[in-house]
Amino acid sequence: MEAYDIILKKRNGAVLNPDEIKYMVRGYTEGIIPDYQMAALLMAVYYQGLDMEETAHLTTAMVSSGEVMDLSSIAGKKVDKHSTGGVGDKTTLVLIPLAACQGLKLAKLSGRGLGHTGGTADKLRSIPGFKMDLSRGKFLRIVDSVGAAILTQSEEMVPADKKIYELRDVTAVVDSIPLIASSIMSKKIASGSDGVVLDVKVGSGAFTKDREGALALAESMVDIGARVGMPCRAVLSNMDQPLGYAVGNSLEVEEAISTLRGGGPADLRELCVELGLQMMLLHDPDLDRDRAKRGLEDTLDSGKALEKFREIISAQGGDPKILDDPLGLPKSKYCMEIHSSQRGYVQEMDALKIGQGAMALGAGRKTKDQDIDLTAGIMLKKKVGDSVEIGEPLAVLHSNNPEALEMAGRLLLQAVTISTELRKMPRLVLDTIQ
Ligand code: URA
């Protein structure tokens, strides 16, 4: 087999067989196939696409490049969740204890955030003492006994994806549906759970800006799951405005805690309950949905989910006192209120610009090794559909870098559109796919 022939075949629009796909993935991961040949193949895929079968073969070839997590020592149904990334998306923090309270087991691997979307690992780092670099044995024991634990993503899993993603990133081939679907799903399969709920974000702050693209991505990932025997369900959720009010790591932890207390923003709660329901449906597709939803809501309102989060934090060495007194979370030195110069109704809160504003304040990283300020971020005071008066605060900016406040303030003002008409509230959950 020759890499040249495989590239030519895909360039001419033919379907690659599993051996050809394996040959390219293995050869590239082992350093036998050079960057220029893999880049040429990826560009051919970008233009010619991959059918569903080829996409699944690419996924399994990438999974085989590294270690697969063995969760067999954990009793019960192991479910996972993945978000394609959004602004203010702290659902994982709420969902992990919420789903664990329903008897599901969550062995969650989490990475650091890159760009304007935050990563769960960064948010959890703002909890004093919380450790995610657990030994494999300890991680599995906590999942088995407590119901959930969070571990730092391992470098040994799916090395092919890491290498291919880095190449895609510098050769303008990131935004290809089969490549994104296989990249995400290879990591989920290697994480070892029995099923996965995929939260595919749609809108200005998301990876996929339009609904058609998000739907195609969701369908492709659900199809891969079905082909490899790991059932998946996907939810398409709106990311035109941030989720909740808090954007930035410790601010988001505080908002997640208030949601676990039965309060918190309505949109965040709605999405967590929907994703929790989808996780339960993975386990039991015939369950009574209304009853399950009421059960999830009750788990939040009764404080049971908060108590489960307390158990997880304690088991991972964190200080659970922050749940009773979120003032124990780290705070920025500087704050600045941004006021409205108009009266009317908020029409738009552009999630991308708000995410960029939070990054300017120090909350996100541009490169993967950059340090971030866990306290930095934006606390919105208004959301789409709210009325606003002249001089009323739209948001409060938080940072340890006073010079960043002006620039972030400009981005925030650009993100907000106010008009005299009352806007119909955008739907949060746009679709579900199974
Ligand atoms: N996230 C991933 O993990 N992979 C992609 O290709 C795109 C987003």
Short mmCIF file of C-alpha atoms and ligand atoms in Angstrom, two decimals, residues 82 84 161 165 168 174 179-181 183-184 187 207, ligand 1:
data_model
loop_
_atom_site.label_atom_id
_atom_site.label_comp_id
_atom_site.label_asym_id
_atom_site.label_seq_id
_atom_site.Cartn_x
_atom_site.Cartn_y
_atom_site.Cartn_z
CA HIS A 82 -19.47 16.09 25.72
CA THR A 84 -18.72 21.12 21.57
CA ASP A 161 -6.06 12.70 17.11
CA TYR A 165 -5.62 17.93 14.99
CA ARG A 168 -5.43 20.35 10.66
CA VAL A 174 -10.41 22.06 11.12
CA LEU A 179 -12.92 15.15 10.75
CA ILE A 180 -14.53 16.92 13.72
CA ALA A 181 -16.95 14.03 14.36
CA SER A 183 -11.89 13.55 16.43
CA ILE A 184 -14.49 14.07 19.17
CA LYS A 187 -11.75 10.57 22.49
CA PHE A 207 -17.87 26.05 16.79
N1 URA B 1 -13.01 19.48 19.04
C1 URA B 1 -12.32 18.33 18.87
O1 URA B 1 -12.06 17.59 19.81
N2 URA B 1 -11.93 18.02 17.62
C2 URA B 1 -12.20 18.78 16.54
O2 URA B 1 -11.83 18.43 15.44
C3 URA B 1 -12.91 19.97 16.75
C4 URA B 1 -13.31 20.30 18.02
#
